[in-house]
Coordinates of C-alpha atoms in Angstrom, one line a residue:
X1 CA -13.3 34.1 17.8
X2 CA -11.6 33.9 14.4
X3 CA -11.9 30.5 12.6
X4 CA -8.9 28.9 11.1
X5 CA -9.0 27.8 7.5
X6 CA -7.0 24.9 6.1
X7 CA -6.1 23.9 2.6
X8 CA -5.0 20.5 1.3
X9 CA -1.3 20.1 1.0
X10 CA -1.0 16.3 0.3
X11 CA -3.3 13.3 0.1
X12 CA -1.8 9.8 0.2
X13 CA -4.0 6.9 -0.9
X14 CA -3.1 3.2 -0.1
X15 CA -4.1 0.6 -2.6
X16 CA -3.9 -3.2 -2.5
X17 CA -5.3 -5.5 -5.3
X18 CA -5.8 -8.4 -2.8
X19 CA -8.9 -6.6 -1.6
X20 CA -12.1 -6.5 -3.7
X21 CA -12.4 -2.7 -3.8
X22 CA -8.7 -2.2 -4.3
X23 CA -8.1 -0.1 -1.1
X24 CA -5.8 -1.1 1.7
X25 CA -7.4 -0.3 5.0
X26 CA -5.8 -3.1 7.1
X27 CA -3.1 -0.6 8.3
X28 CA -2.5 2.0 10.9
X29 CA -0.8 5.3 10.0
X30 CA 1.0 7.4 12.6
X31 CA 3.3 10.5 12.2
X32 CA 6.5 10.1 14.2
X33 CA 7.2 12.3 17.2
X34 CA 9.5 14.7 15.4
X35 CA 6.9 15.2 12.6
X36 CA 4.1 15.7 15.2
X37 CA 6.0 18.5 16.9
X38 CA 7.0 20.1 13.6
X39 CA 3.5 20.1 12.2
X40 CA 2.1 21.6 15.4
X41 CA 4.6 24.5 15.3
X42 CA 4.3 25.0 11.5
X43 CA 0.5 25.1 11.3
X44 CA 0.1 21.7 9.5
X45 CA -2.7 19.3 10.2
X46 CA -2.7 15.5 9.8
X47 CA -6.0 13.7 9.2
X48 CA -6.7 10.0 8.5
X49 CA -9.1 9.2 5.6
X50 CA -11.0 6.1 4.6
X51 CA -8.3 5.2 2.1
X52 CA -5.1 6.7 3.6
X53 CA -4.3 10.2 5.1
X54 CA -4.1 13.9 4.3
X55 CA -1.9 16.8 5.4
X56 CA -3.4 20.3 5.5
X57 CA -1.8 23.7 5.8
X58 CA -3.2 26.9 7.4
X59 CA -4.5 29.5 4.9
X60 CA -2.9 32.0 4.4
X61 CA 0.5 30.3 4.8
X62 CA 3.9 32.0 5.1
X63 CA 5.5 30.6 1.9
X64 CA 8.8 32.4 2.7
X65 CA 8.9 30.4 6.0
X66 CA 8.6 27.2 4.0
X67 CA 11.3 28.3 1.6
X68 CA 13.6 29.2 4.5
X69 CA 13.3 25.8 6.3
X70 CA 13.5 23.7 3.1
X71 CA 16.5 25.8 1.8
X72 CA 18.4 25.8 5.1
X73 CA 18.0 22.1 5.9
X74 CA 17.6 20.9 2.3
X75 CA 15.8 17.8 3.6
X76 CA 13.0 19.0 5.8
X77 CA 10.4 16.3 5.7
X78 CA 7.4 14.8 7.3
X79 CA 7.7 11.1 8.2
X80 CA 4.7 8.8 8.7
X81 CA 4.9 5.2 9.9
X82 CA 2.7 2.3 8.6
X83 CA 1.8 -0.4 11.0
X84 CA 0.1 -3.6 9.7
X85 CA -3.1 -4.6 11.4
X86 CA -3.0 -8.2 10.2
X87 CA -0.5 -10.9 10.9
X88 CA -1.2 -12.3 7.4
X89 CA 0.1 -9.2 5.5
X90 CA 3.2 -11.0 4.3
X91 CA 1.2 -14.1 3.3
X92 CA -1.2 -12.3 0.9
X93 CA 1.2 -9.6 -0.3
X94 CA 3.8 -10.0 -3.0
X95 CA 6.8 -9.6 -0.7
X96 CA 10.0 -11.6 -0.3
X97 CA 9.5 -15.0 1.2
X98 CA 11.2 -16.0 4.4
X99 CA 12.1 -12.5 5.7
X100 CA 10.5 -9.4 7.1
X101 CA 10.8 -6.3 5.1
X102 CA 10.0 -2.6 5.6
X103 CA 8.6 -0.6 2.7
X104 CA 10.2 2.9 2.4
X105 CA 8.6 5.6 0.3
X106 CA 9.4 9.2 -0.3
X107 CA 7.9 11.9 -2.6
X108 CA 11.1 12.4 -4.6
X109 CA 11.1 8.8 -5.8
X110 CA 7.8 8.7 -7.8
X111 CA 6.2 7.7 -11.1
X112 CA 3.9 10.3 -12.4
X113 CA 0.5 9.4 -13.9
X114 CA -1.6 12.5 -14.9
X115 CA -2.2 14.3 -11.6
X116 CA -1.3 11.4 -9.4
X117 CA 2.2 10.5 -8.2
X118 CA 2.9 6.8 -7.5
X119 CA 5.4 6.4 -4.7
X120 CA 8.0 3.8 -5.5
X121 CA 9.0 1.4 -2.7
X122 CA 12.5 0.6 -1.4
X123 CA 12.6 -2.6 0.5
X124 CA 14.9 -3.0 3.6
X125 CA 15.3 -5.7 6.2
X126 CA 12.9 -5.5 9.2
X127 CA 14.3 -7.0 12.4
X128 CA 11.2 -7.3 14.5
X129 CA 7.6 -8.2 13.6
X130 CA 6.4 -5.3 15.9
X131 CA 8.3 -2.7 13.8
X132 CA 6.5 -0.6 11.2
X133 CA 6.0 -2.4 7.9
X134 CA 6.4 0.9 6.1
X135 CA 7.5 4.5 6.2
X136 CA 6.4 7.5 4.1
X137 CA 8.6 10.5 3.9
X138 CA 7.2 13.7 2.4
X139 CA 9.8 16.4 1.5
X140 CA 8.3 19.8 1.9
X141 CA 10.4 21.3 -0.9
X142 CA 8.3 19.1 -3.3
X143 CA 5.2 21.3 -2.6
X144 CA 7.0 24.6 -3.6
X145 CA 6.5 26.1 -7.0
X146 CA 8.0 29.6 -7.2
X147 CA 5.9 31.6 -4.7
X148 CA 3.1 29.2 -4.5
X149 CA 2.2 26.0 -2.6
X150 CA 1.2 23.1 -4.9
X151 CA -1.1 20.3 -3.7
X152 CA 0.1 16.8 -4.5
X153 CA -1.8 13.5 -4.7
X154 CA 0.2 10.4 -4.0
X155 CA -0.6 6.7 -4.3
X156 CA 1.0 3.7 -2.6
X157 CA 0.2 0.4 -4.3
X158 CA 0.7 -3.1 -2.8
X159 CA 0.3 -6.2 -5.0
X160 CA -1.2 -9.5 -4.1
X161 CA 1.0 -12.6 -4.0
X162 CA 0.5 -14.9 -7.0
X163 CA 0.6 -18.7 -7.2
X164 CA -0.2 -21.7 -9.3
X165 CA -3.5 -23.2 -8.2
X166 CA -4.7 -26.8 -7.9
X167 CA -8.2 -27.9 -7.1
X168 CA -9.4 -31.3 -6.0
X169 CA -13.0 -32.4 -6.6
X170 CA -14.0 -35.4 -4.5
X171 CA -15.7 -38.0 -6.6
X172 CA -17.9 -39.3 -3.8
X173 CA -20.4 -41.1 -6.0
X174 CA -17.8 -42.3 -8.6
X175 CA -19.4 -40.2 -11.2
X176 CA -17.9 -39.5 -14.6
X177 CA -16.0 -36.2 -14.9
X178 CA -16.5 -35.4 -18.5
X179 CA -18.7 -32.4 -17.6
X180 CA -16.5 -31.0 -14.9
X181 CA -14.5 -27.8 -15.7
X182 CA -12.7 -25.0 -14.0
X183 CA -12.0 -21.8 -15.8
X184 CA -10.1 -18.6 -15.0
X185 CA -11.8 -15.2 -15.1
X186 CA -11.0 -14.9 -18.9
X187 CA -12.7 -18.2 -19.6
X188 CA -9.5 -20.3 -20.1
X189 CA -9.9 -23.8 -18.8
X190 CA -7.6 -25.3 -16.2
X191 CA -5.7 -28.5 -17.0
X192 CA -7.7 -31.6 -16.1
X193 CA -9.6 -33.3 -14.8
X194 CA -7.0 -36.0 -13.9
X195 CA -8.2 -38.9 -11.8
X196 CA -6.3 -39.4 -8.5
X197 CA -6.6 -41.9 -5.8
X198 CA -6.6 -40.4 -2.3
X199 CA -5.6 -42.2 1.0
X200 CA -8.3 -44.7 2.0
X201 CA -9.2 -45.5 -1.6
X202 CA -11.2 -42.3 -2.1
X203 CA -11.4 -41.0 -5.7
X204 CA -10.7 -37.4 -6.7
X205 CA -10.2 -35.3 -9.8
X206 CA -7.3 -32.8 -10.0
X207 CA -7.5 -29.5 -11.8
X208 CA -4.4 -27.3 -12.3
X209 CA -3.5 -23.9 -13.6
X210 CA -0.3 -25.4 -14.9
X211 CA 2.4 -22.7 -15.5
X212 CA -0.2 -19.9 -15.2
X213 CA -0.1 -18.0 -11.9
X214 CA -3.1 -16.0 -10.4
X215 CA -3.1 -13.4 -7.6
X216 CA -4.6 -14.3 -4.3

């Protein structure tokens, strides 16, 4: 039985700087039904990775067939839906407050950095919390270069929400606070301590980042 060989067509990596290692794994990625059918008929293969997903093509691949379908339709694409696996996504992500949004990406709207292409998001209103939080559209014409198929690496980058921070240190034993200090990662001290009285007569010291914001 002849074995089938596959070559990498596209790799999409999802990043989120809220997480310590920088990768966003709190998400489920699913090709839509039209894409699943097309990939099956065209000899394309979808595979999840630890940091996103990949699309492979059969080798050898009929480049003329790819030219024909992209030239005829001019918008033949693969569409993948992103479903959040955490209800806190909007809380820790730098997204508009007070409304649900869907992140839409396509490989024609990118920012290039060496060999990697950063997919730029377009935000649209999302009506239901169960709806996909994102969609990735890969136009097949972007993988054609003359008579060759070109592999592309793409990145999607989410940013953590930022906020001003306040800390309260309970002064249980009424100790002096001249040695207390809170610093940011660069060694810059927070404002304070400022002595505050809490309900019940408890004493506390307040530290504040002032006008400086820090990501979650």
